[in-house]
Coordinates of C-alpha atoms in Angstrom, one line a residue:
X1 CA 94.4 -53.6 -24.0
X2 CA 92.1 -55.5 -26.3
X3 CA 88.4 -55.5 -25.4
X4 CA 85.7 -57.7 -26.7
X5 CA 82.2 -56.6 -27.4
X6 CA 79.3 -58.8 -26.4
X7 CA 77.3 -59.6 -29.5
X8 CA 73.8 -58.0 -29.7
X9 CA 70.9 -60.4 -29.3
X10 CA 68.4 -57.8 -30.6
X11 CA 66.3 -59.2 -33.4
X12 CA 65.1 -57.5 -36.5
X13 CA 61.5 -57.3 -35.2
X14 CA 62.7 -54.9 -32.5
X15 CA 63.1 -52.1 -35.1
X16 CA 59.3 -52.1 -35.7
X17 CA 58.5 -51.1 -32.1
X18 CA 61.6 -49.0 -31.4
X19 CA 59.8 -45.7 -32.3
X20 CA 56.1 -44.7 -32.2
X21 CA 54.4 -45.6 -35.4
X22 CA 53.5 -42.8 -37.9
X23 CA 50.0 -42.3 -39.0
X24 CA 49.1 -42.0 -42.7
X25 CA 46.0 -40.7 -44.5
X26 CA 44.2 -42.7 -47.3
X27 CA 46.9 -43.8 -49.6
X28 CA 46.7 -46.1 -52.8
X29 CA 49.1 -49.0 -52.2
X30 CA 51.5 -49.9 -54.9
X31 CA 51.6 -53.6 -56.0
X32 CA 55.2 -54.8 -55.6
X33 CA 54.5 -58.5 -56.6
X34 CA 51.6 -60.3 -58.3
X35 CA 48.2 -58.8 -58.4
X36 CA 45.1 -58.2 -56.3
X37 CA 42.5 -61.0 -56.8
X38 CA 39.5 -59.7 -58.8
X39 CA 37.1 -61.2 -56.3
X40 CA 38.8 -59.8 -53.2
X41 CA 36.2 -57.2 -52.0
X42 CA 36.2 -55.8 -48.5
X43 CA 38.2 -54.1 -45.9
X44 CA 40.9 -55.5 -43.6
X45 CA 41.0 -53.8 -40.2
X46 CA 43.9 -54.4 -37.7
X47 CA 44.6 -53.2 -34.2
X48 CA 47.7 -53.2 -32.1
X49 CA 50.0 -51.2 -29.8
X50 CA 51.6 -48.5 -32.1
X51 CA 53.3 -46.4 -29.4
X52 CA 55.4 -47.9 -26.6
X53 CA 57.1 -44.7 -25.6
X54 CA 56.2 -41.1 -24.7
X55 CA 58.5 -38.3 -23.6
X56 CA 61.5 -40.6 -23.3
X57 CA 59.8 -43.2 -21.1
X58 CA 59.1 -46.7 -22.2
X59 CA 55.9 -48.5 -21.3
X60 CA 56.1 -51.5 -19.1
X61 CA 54.5 -54.2 -21.2
X62 CA 53.6 -54.8 -24.8
X63 CA 49.9 -54.7 -23.7
X64 CA 50.4 -51.0 -22.6
X65 CA 50.9 -49.5 -26.0
X66 CA 48.4 -47.0 -27.5
X67 CA 46.3 -48.6 -30.0
X68 CA 46.2 -47.6 -33.7
X69 CA 43.9 -49.0 -36.4
X70 CA 45.1 -50.0 -39.9
X71 CA 42.4 -50.2 -42.6
X72 CA 43.1 -51.6 -46.1
X73 CA 40.2 -51.2 -48.4
X74 CA 40.0 -53.5 -51.4
X75 CA 36.8 -52.0 -52.9
X76 CA 37.4 -50.7 -56.4
X77 CA 34.7 -48.0 -56.1
X78 CA 36.9 -46.1 -53.7
X79 CA 37.0 -42.4 -54.7
X80 CA 40.8 -42.6 -54.7
X81 CA 40.8 -45.5 -57.1
X82 CA 41.7 -44.8 -60.7
X83 CA 41.3 -47.8 -63.0
X84 CA 43.5 -50.7 -61.8
X85 CA 45.7 -48.4 -59.8
X86 CA 44.8 -47.7 -56.2
X87 CA 42.6 -50.9 -55.9
X88 CA 43.8 -51.1 -52.3
X89 CA 43.6 -47.9 -50.2
X90 CA 45.1 -47.9 -46.7
X91 CA 44.8 -45.6 -43.7
X92 CA 46.4 -45.8 -40.3
X93 CA 45.3 -43.7 -37.3
X94 CA 45.8 -43.8 -33.5
X95 CA 42.6 -44.3 -31.5
X96 CA 42.0 -40.9 -29.9
X97 CA 41.2 -42.1 -26.4
X98 CA 40.9 -39.6 -23.6
X99 CA 44.2 -40.9 -22.1
X100 CA 46.0 -40.7 -25.4
X101 CA 45.0 -37.1 -25.9
X102 CA 45.9 -36.1 -22.3
X103 CA 49.4 -37.7 -22.6
X104 CA 49.9 -36.2 -26.1
X105 CA 49.2 -32.7 -24.7
X106 CA 51.5 -33.3 -21.8
X107 CA 54.2 -35.1 -23.9
X108 CA 54.7 -37.6 -21.1
X109 CA 53.1 -40.7 -19.7
X110 CA 50.5 -39.9 -17.1
X111 CA 48.6 -43.2 -16.6
X112 CA 49.4 -46.6 -15.3
X113 CA 48.4 -49.7 -17.2
X114 CA 48.6 -53.5 -17.3
X115 CA 52.3 -53.6 -17.0
X116 CA 53.2 -50.3 -15.2
X117 CA 52.1 -48.1 -12.4
X118 CA 51.4 -44.4 -12.9
X119 CA 54.6 -42.4 -13.2
X120 CA 55.4 -39.4 -11.1
X121 CA 54.4 -38.8 -7.5
X122 CA 53.4 -42.0 -5.5
X123 CA 49.8 -40.8 -5.1
X124 CA 49.4 -40.9 -8.8
X125 CA 49.1 -44.7 -8.5
X126 CA 45.8 -44.1 -6.5
X127 CA 44.5 -41.1 -8.3
X128 CA 45.0 -42.1 -12.0
X129 CA 42.9 -44.9 -13.3
X130 CA 44.3 -47.5 -15.8
X131 CA 44.2 -46.0 -19.3
X132 CA 42.0 -47.6 -21.8
X133 CA 44.5 -48.1 -24.7
X134 CA 41.9 -49.6 -27.2
X135 CA 44.7 -51.7 -28.7
X136 CA 43.6 -55.3 -28.9
X137 CA 41.0 -56.0 -31.5
X138 CA 38.3 -54.5 -33.8
X139 CA 34.7 -55.2 -34.4
X140 CA 33.2 -53.9 -37.7
X141 CA 29.6 -53.1 -37.4
X142 CA 27.1 -51.9 -40.1
X143 CA 27.6 -48.2 -39.1
X144 CA 30.9 -48.1 -37.1
X145 CA 34.0 -49.8 -36.1
X146 CA 34.8 -50.7 -32.5
X147 CA 38.3 -50.6 -31.2
X148 CA 38.3 -53.1 -28.3
X149 CA 40.2 -53.5 -25.1
X150 CA 39.1 -55.8 -22.4
X151 CA 39.4 -53.5 -19.4
X152 CA 36.8 -51.0 -20.5
X153 CA 34.3 -49.8 -23.0
X154 CA 34.9 -50.0 -26.7
X155 CA 35.7 -46.9 -28.8
X156 CA 33.6 -46.2 -31.9
X157 CA 35.4 -45.1 -35.0
X158 CA 34.2 -44.1 -38.5
X159 CA 34.4 -47.1 -40.8
X160 CA 36.0 -45.1 -43.6
X161 CA 38.0 -42.3 -42.0
X162 CA 38.9 -44.1 -38.8
X163 CA 38.0 -40.9 -36.9
X164 CA 37.4 -41.7 -33.2
X165 CA 33.9 -40.8 -32.0
X166 CA 34.4 -41.8 -28.3
X167 CA 33.5 -44.5 -26.0
X168 CA 30.3 -46.5 -26.8
X169 CA 28.2 -48.3 -24.3
X170 CA 26.3 -50.3 -26.9
X171 CA 23.0 -49.5 -25.1
X172 CA 24.0 -51.8 -22.2
X173 CA 27.5 -51.2 -20.8
X174 CA 26.2 -49.2 -17.7
X175 CA 28.0 -48.8 -14.4
X176 CA 31.5 -49.3 -15.8
X177 CA 30.9 -52.7 -17.4
X178 CA 33.8 -53.7 -19.6
X179 CA 33.6 -55.3 -23.0
X180 CA 36.2 -57.8 -24.0
X181 CA 38.3 -57.9 -27.2
X182 CA 37.2 -61.4 -28.1
X183 CA 33.6 -61.4 -29.3
X184 CA 32.0 -64.2 -31.2
X185 CA 29.7 -63.6 -34.2
X186 CA 27.2 -66.3 -35.2
X187 CA 27.5 -66.2 -39.1
X188 CA 23.9 -67.4 -39.5
X189 CA 21.9 -65.4 -36.9
X190 CA 24.1 -62.4 -36.8
X191 CA 24.2 -62.5 -33.0
X192 CA 27.3 -61.2 -31.3
X193 CA 28.4 -62.8 -28.0
X194 CA 30.9 -61.2 -25.7
X195 CA 31.9 -60.8 -22.0
X196 CA 33.7 -58.6 -19.6
X197 CA 35.4 -59.1 -16.2
X198 CA 34.5 -56.7 -13.3
X199 CA 37.1 -56.9 -10.6
X200 CA 36.3 -57.3 -7.0
X201 CA 37.1 -59.7 -4.1
X202 CA 35.6 -62.2 -6.4
X203 CA 35.4 -60.9 -9.9
X204 CA 32.2 -61.0 -12.0
X205 CA 32.0 -62.5 -15.4
X206 CA 29.5 -60.4 -17.4
X207 CA 27.9 -62.1 -20.4
X208 CA 26.5 -60.1 -23.4
X209 CA 24.3 -61.0 -26.3
X210 CA 23.9 -58.4 -29.0
X211 CA 22.1 -58.0 -32.4
X212 CA 24.1 -57.6 -35.6
X213 CA 24.3 -53.8 -35.0
X214 CA 26.2 -54.4 -31.7
X215 CA 23.3 -53.3 -29.5
X216 CA 23.2 -55.3 -26.2
X217 CA 19.9 -57.2 -25.9
X218 CA 20.6 -59.5 -23.0
X219 CA 23.1 -59.6 -20.1
X220 CA 23.9 -62.0 -17.3
X221 CA 26.4 -62.1 -14.4
X222 CA 28.3 -64.9 -12.9
X223 CA 30.6 -64.7 -9.8
X224 CA 34.1 -66.2 -10.2
X225 CA 36.6 -67.4 -7.7
X226 CA 39.1 -64.6 -6.9
X227 CA 40.2 -62.4 -9.8
X228 CA 41.5 -64.5 -12.7
X229 CA 42.5 -63.7 -16.3
X230 CA 39.9 -64.6 -18.8
X231 CA 41.0 -63.3 -22.2
X232 CA 38.8 -65.4 -24.6
X233 CA 36.0 -67.9 -24.9
X234 CA 34.4 -70.1 -27.5
X235 CA 31.1 -70.4 -29.1
X236 CA 30.3 -74.2 -29.6
X237 CA 26.9 -74.9 -31.0
X238 CA 24.3 -74.0 -28.4
X239 CA 27.0 -73.3 -25.7
X240 CA 29.4 -70.5 -24.6
X241 CA 32.4 -72.1 -23.1
X242 CA 34.9 -70.5 -20.8
X243 CA 38.2 -71.9 -19.4
X244 CA 39.5 -70.1 -16.3
X245 CA 43.2 -70.8 -15.9
X246 CA 44.9 -70.9 -12.5
X247 CA 46.2 -67.3 -12.5
X248 CA 44.9 -65.0 -9.9
X249 CA 45.6 -61.3 -9.1
X250 CA 47.1 -60.6 -5.7
X251 CA 45.0 -57.5 -5.3
X252 CA 46.6 -55.9 -2.2
X253 CA 49.8 -54.7 -3.9
X254 CA 47.8 -53.3 -6.7
X255 CA 45.4 -51.5 -4.4
X256 CA 48.3 -50.1 -2.4
X257 CA 50.0 -48.9 -5.6
X258 CA 53.1 -51.1 -5.0
X259 CA 52.6 -53.2 -8.0
X260 CA 51.1 -53.1 -11.5
X261 CA 48.5 -55.6 -12.5
X262 CA 50.8 -57.8 -14.5
X263 CA 53.4 -58.2 -11.7
X264 CA 50.6 -59.1 -9.2
X265 CA 49.5 -62.0 -11.2
X266 CA 50.3 -65.3 -9.6
X267 CA 50.5 -68.8 -11.2
X268 CA 48.6 -71.2 -8.8
X269 CA 48.5 -74.6 -10.5
X270 CA 47.0 -76.2 -7.4
X271 CA 43.7 -74.5 -8.4
X272 CA 43.4 -76.4 -11.7
X273 CA 41.7 -75.0 -14.7
X274 CA 38.0 -74.3 -14.2
X275 CA 35.5 -74.5 -17.0
X276 CA 32.1 -72.9 -17.3
X277 CA 29.4 -73.9 -19.8
X278 CA 26.6 -71.4 -20.5
X279 CA 23.4 -71.8 -22.7
X280 CA 23.7 -69.3 -25.4
X281 CA 19.9 -68.6 -25.5
X282 CA 19.4 -67.9 -21.8
X283 CA 22.9 -67.1 -20.8
X284 CA 22.5 -69.4 -17.8
X285 CA 25.0 -71.8 -16.4
X286 CA 24.6 -75.3 -17.7
X287 CA 27.5 -76.9 -15.8
X288 CA 31.0 -76.2 -14.4
X289 CA 34.0 -78.3 -13.4
X290 CA 37.7 -78.4 -13.0
X291 CA 40.5 -80.1 -14.9
X292 CA 44.3 -80.1 -15.0
X293 CA 46.1 -76.7 -14.9
X294 CA 47.2 -74.9 -18.1
X295 CA 47.0 -71.3 -19.4
X296 CA 45.5 -70.2 -22.7
X297 CA 45.1 -66.8 -24.4
X298 CA 43.1 -67.9 -27.5
X299 CA 40.7 -70.4 -28.8
X300 CA 40.5 -71.7 -32.4
X301 CA 36.9 -73.0 -32.6
X302 CA 34.4 -75.2 -30.8
X303 CA 31.5 -77.4 -31.8
X304 CA 29.2 -80.1 -30.5
X305 CA 29.7 -83.6 -32.0
X306 CA 26.9 -86.1 -32.8
X307 CA 27.2 -87.6 -29.3
X308 CA 26.6 -84.3 -27.6
X309 CA 30.2 -83.8 -26.5
X310 CA 31.6 -80.3 -26.8
X311 CA 34.9 -80.2 -28.7
X312 CA 37.2 -77.2 -28.1
X313 CA 40.5 -76.4 -29.8
X314 CA 42.8 -73.9 -28.1
X315 CA 46.4 -72.9 -27.9
X316 CA 47.6 -74.2 -24.6
X317 CA 50.6 -73.3 -22.4
X318 CA 51.9 -75.5 -19.5
X319 CA 52.3 -72.3 -17.3
X320 CA 52.1 -68.5 -17.3
X321 CA 55.7 -67.8 -18.7
X322 CA 54.0 -66.4 -21.7
X323 CA 53.2 -63.2 -19.8
X324 CA 56.9 -62.6 -19.0
X325 CA 57.7 -63.1 -22.8
X326 CA 55.1 -60.5 -23.7
X327 CA 56.5 -58.1 -21.1
X328 CA 59.9 -58.5 -22.7
X329 CA 58.6 -57.7 -26.2
X330 CA 58.2 -54.0 -25.1
X331 CA 62.0 -53.9 -24.4
X332 CA 62.9 -55.1 -27.9
X333 CA 64.6 -58.2 -26.6
X334 CA 63.0 -61.4 -25.4
X335 CA 64.6 -64.2 -23.5
X336 CA 61.8 -66.3 -21.9
X337 CA 60.7 -69.4 -23.7
X338 CA 56.9 -69.8 -23.7
X339 CA 56.2 -72.9 -25.8
X340 CA 52.6 -73.7 -26.7
X341 CA 50.7 -76.3 -28.7
X342 CA 47.3 -76.7 -30.3
X343 CA 45.2 -78.9 -28.1
X344 CA 41.7 -80.4 -28.2
X345 CA 39.5 -80.7 -25.1
X346 CA 36.4 -82.9 -24.9
X347 CA 33.7 -81.8 -22.5
X348 CA 30.5 -83.5 -21.3
X349 CA 28.1 -80.6 -20.7
X350 CA 25.6 -82.7 -18.8
X351 CA 28.1 -84.2 -16.4
X352 CA 30.3 -81.2 -16.2
X353 CA 33.4 -83.3 -16.9
X354 CA 36.4 -83.2 -19.2
X355 CA 36.5 -86.6 -20.9
X356 CA 39.6 -86.2 -22.9
X357 CA 42.5 -83.8 -23.6
X358 CA 44.7 -84.4 -26.6
X359 CA 47.5 -82.5 -28.3
X360 CA 46.7 -82.2 -32.0
X361 CA 49.6 -80.1 -33.1
X362 CA 53.0 -80.2 -31.4
X363 CA 54.3 -76.9 -32.6
X364 CA 54.5 -73.6 -30.8
X365 CA 51.8 -71.4 -32.2
X366 CA 49.3 -68.6 -31.5
X367 CA 46.5 -66.4 -32.9
X368 CA 44.4 -69.3 -34.2
X369 CA 41.4 -68.5 -36.4
X370 CA 38.8 -70.7 -38.2
X371 CA 36.6 -69.9 -41.2
X372 CA 34.0 -67.3 -40.2
X373 CA 31.2 -69.3 -41.8
X374 CA 32.0 -72.3 -39.6
X375 CA 32.3 -70.6 -36.2
X376 CA 30.7 -72.9 -33.7
X377 CA 30.6 -75.8 -36.2
X378 CA 32.8 -78.8 -37.0
X379 CA 35.3 -79.2 -40.0
X380 CA 36.8 -75.8 -39.9
X381 CA 40.5 -75.7 -40.6
X382 CA 42.7 -73.6 -38.3
X383 CA 45.0 -70.8 -39.5
X384 CA 47.7 -70.0 -37.0
X385 CA 50.9 -67.9 -36.4
X386 CA 54.0 -70.3 -36.0
X387 CA 57.7 -70.2 -36.0
X388 CA 60.0 -71.1 -38.9
X389 CA 61.8 -74.5 -38.3
X390 CA 64.8 -74.1 -36.1
X391 CA 63.9 -70.8 -34.7
X392 CA 64.6 -69.9 -31.0
X393 CA 61.0 -69.1 -30.0
X394 CA 62.2 -67.4 -26.8
X395 CA 64.1 -64.8 -28.8
X396 CA 61.9 -64.3 -31.8
X397 CA 58.5 -63.2 -32.8
X398 CA 56.3 -65.5 -35.0
X399 CA 57.7 -65.5 -38.5
X400 CA 55.4 -67.9 -40.4
X401 CA 51.8 -68.7 -40.7
X402 CA 50.2 -72.1 -41.2
X403 CA 47.0 -73.9 -42.0
X404 CA 46.2 -77.0 -39.9
X405 CA 43.6 -79.5 -41.0
X406 CA 42.7 -81.7 -38.1
X407 CA 40.8 -84.2 -40.2
X408 CA 43.9 -85.1 -42.3
X409 CA 46.4 -84.1 -39.6
X410 CA 48.2 -82.0 -42.3
X411 CA 50.1 -78.7 -41.7
X412 CA 50.8 -76.3 -44.5
X413 CA 53.3 -73.6 -43.7
X414 CA 53.9 -70.3 -45.4
X415 CA 57.6 -69.4 -44.7
X416 CA 58.1 -65.7 -44.9
X417 CA 61.9 -65.9 -44.8
X418 CA 64.5 -64.5 -42.4
X419 CA 63.6 -61.4 -40.5
X420 CA 60.0 -61.1 -41.9
X421 CA 57.2 -61.1 -39.4
X422 CA 53.6 -61.7 -40.4
X423 CA 50.7 -60.7 -38.1
X424 CA 47.7 -62.9 -37.3
X425 CA 46.3 -64.5 -40.4
X426 CA 42.9 -63.1 -41.4
X427 CA 40.6 -65.0 -43.7
X428 CA 38.8 -63.1 -46.5
X429 CA 36.2 -65.3 -48.2
X430 CA 35.6 -65.6 -51.9
X431 CA 32.0 -64.4 -52.4
X432 CA 31.6 -67.1 -55.1
X433 CA 32.8 -69.9 -52.8
X434 CA 32.9 -68.8 -49.0
X435 CA 34.7 -72.0 -48.0
X436 CA 37.7 -70.7 -50.0
X437 CA 39.3 -67.4 -50.2
X438 CA 42.5 -65.6 -49.2
X439 CA 44.6 -65.2 -46.1
X440 CA 45.6 -61.5 -45.7
X441 CA 48.3 -60.5 -43.4
X442 CA 50.4 -57.5 -42.6
X443 CA 54.2 -58.2 -42.7
X444 CA 57.0 -56.4 -41.1
X445 CA 60.1 -56.8 -43.3
X446 CA 63.0 -56.3 -40.9
X447 CA 65.5 -56.5 -43.8
X448 CA 64.2 -53.4 -45.4
X449 CA 62.5 -51.8 -42.3
X450 CA 59.1 -51.6 -44.1
X451 CA 55.6 -53.0 -43.8
X452 CA 53.7 -54.8 -46.5
X453 CA 50.3 -56.5 -47.0
X454 CA 50.7 -60.1 -48.3
X455 CA 47.7 -62.0 -49.8
X456 CA 47.8 -65.9 -50.1
X457 CA 45.4 -68.3 -51.7
X458 CA 44.0 -70.0 -48.5
X459 CA 44.0 -73.4 -50.2
X460 CA 47.7 -73.0 -51.3
X461 CA 49.4 -71.4 -48.3
X462 CA 52.8 -72.9 -49.2
X463 CA 52.7 -71.3 -52.6
X464 CA 54.1 -67.8 -53.1
X465 CA 51.7 -65.0 -52.2
X466 CA 49.4 -64.0 -55.0
X467 CA 50.0 -60.3 -54.2
X468 CA 52.3 -58.1 -52.1
X469 CA 51.5 -54.4 -51.5
X470 CA 53.7 -51.8 -49.9
X471 CA 52.5 -49.7 -46.9
X472 CA 53.5 -46.1 -46.6
X473 CA 55.2 -46.5 -43.2
X474 CA 56.0 -49.2 -40.7
X475 CA 53.1 -50.7 -38.9
X476 CA 54.3 -52.4 -35.7
X477 CA 53.3 -56.0 -35.1
X478 CA 49.9 -56.0 -33.4
X479 CA 47.3 -58.3 -32.0
X480 CA 44.0 -58.9 -33.8
X481 CA 42.1 -57.9 -36.9
X482 CA 38.9 -58.5 -38.8
X483 CA 37.7 -58.7 -42.4
X484 CA 34.5 -56.8 -43.4
X485 CA 33.1 -58.1 -46.6
X486 CA 32.0 -55.6 -49.1

C-alpha cells in the first residue's frame, strides 16, 4: 500500500530556535565579505529569547524565552585586537536572572510566564510568580548595561564582560514598580523617559524621567481603564504620547491559575483606541481621547509640526492576531497572518482629538526605528523590518529590511535572499556626519545554519552590504538592540 507524506511547512528560521543558544566568550569575528568601515566606532548590543526549552519542555510563547545579550564591539583598542584582525569582538551571554539560575539548577521549567502557567502541581500557579526573563531590549548607560523586560525591574550587566550584576532599581523603582523595555532618550538633554504598568482592577501607568545615568529623578502615576497592554510610547517634542489599544486582560482566570496572561487577553474593539498625552516636563496629563480601534506594538517617531499638531508614526494592526502569530513562533511553525502597515496619526493636544489617520506605507512591517539624533523631531527616515516580495507573511519571519522616506514616499529595500533573516535594523552614526552612517543587523542564515553581522551604508540600503562578519554560533532571532557610540 502506497502512502503519501504530508510536506513539511517548517521554514528555515525554525532551526535557529530549535535548540537553546550557545554562549561564547569574547571572540574576534572573521570578515567574510567587504571590510569594516574605518569610522564605525562603538558597540552593538542585542537582546532576545535564546532558550525556549528546558528539560524537554517547550515554553508557551516566544516572549517566554530566557534573554541573552549579544555584544559586538567595533573599537579597535580592544585588548583582543591585533592590527586589522579582530576589529570586531563579539560576546554572547545569558542574563543570569534568579529564575534562570533556579531552573538551570533544577534542569526543568519552574516558573510560569506570559504564555504559560507554572508547570507541575496546580498550586504552583499561585505560588510561583512570573519569571523576569530580561529578554526584550537593552539600555546602555555610562557605567552599565540594562537588560529590559516590561514586567519587572531591569537587570544590570557589565558593559564589557556582560556579567549580570542583578536587578537594578535605578534609585526609584520601589514597591515592585516595573520598568518597560521601550525607553526614549532625548539626544540633546540626555534625559531618559520610560514607563511601567502595575496591574490591578484598573492598572496604573507609571511614568519615569531619568538623567543620562539612568537615575530616576521624577515619577508620576495615572490610572488606566482595566488592564490593557501598553508596550511602547512616543516622545514628540514636549509631549509623551501613549496609545492604549482595545485589548484587556480577563483577570479572573489568571488569578485562579486557569489561564496564562497571553490566553486571557481579549480583543474588545468596541472600546476603541484611547490616547493619553503627557507634558514631558511635569509628567502631568495634557489631554486624553478615543479613536478607532487598532493594535500596535511599536512606534517609529513623533514630533510637533508648526501648527502645534502632534504627528505620530506607528506600525498598526487591524486586530490582535499578531499575538497568536508570536505564540506560534515558539513552536517553529506559524500559520496566522498578522498583516500590518506603517500609519501616521495627527493629534490636537489642546482639544484631545485625532484629526487624521493615514496609511503611509502599505506593506507589512515591524521594528521601526528613526535616527537617534532626530528622536522627537521631524524629517527622520524610518528603518524597518519587512518581508521580501511574494512571501507568505503568516508562515515566515521578516527576511528583509527597508528605509522609508515619508517626504519623498520612497522605499529602499535590502533583500537578504531566501532563508536569511535579519533582526531589527540598528543605526550606527558616522561621527563625522551623524545624519549618515550604517545599519548594523544580525542575520540568521538558514541555508548554512549560522549567524552573521551585516553592515550596510544607511544611504545605500539596496547596495550589497559593506561588510559581513561571521559569529561563532547561532544567535536566534531576537527583539531589540541599541548602539553605544565609542
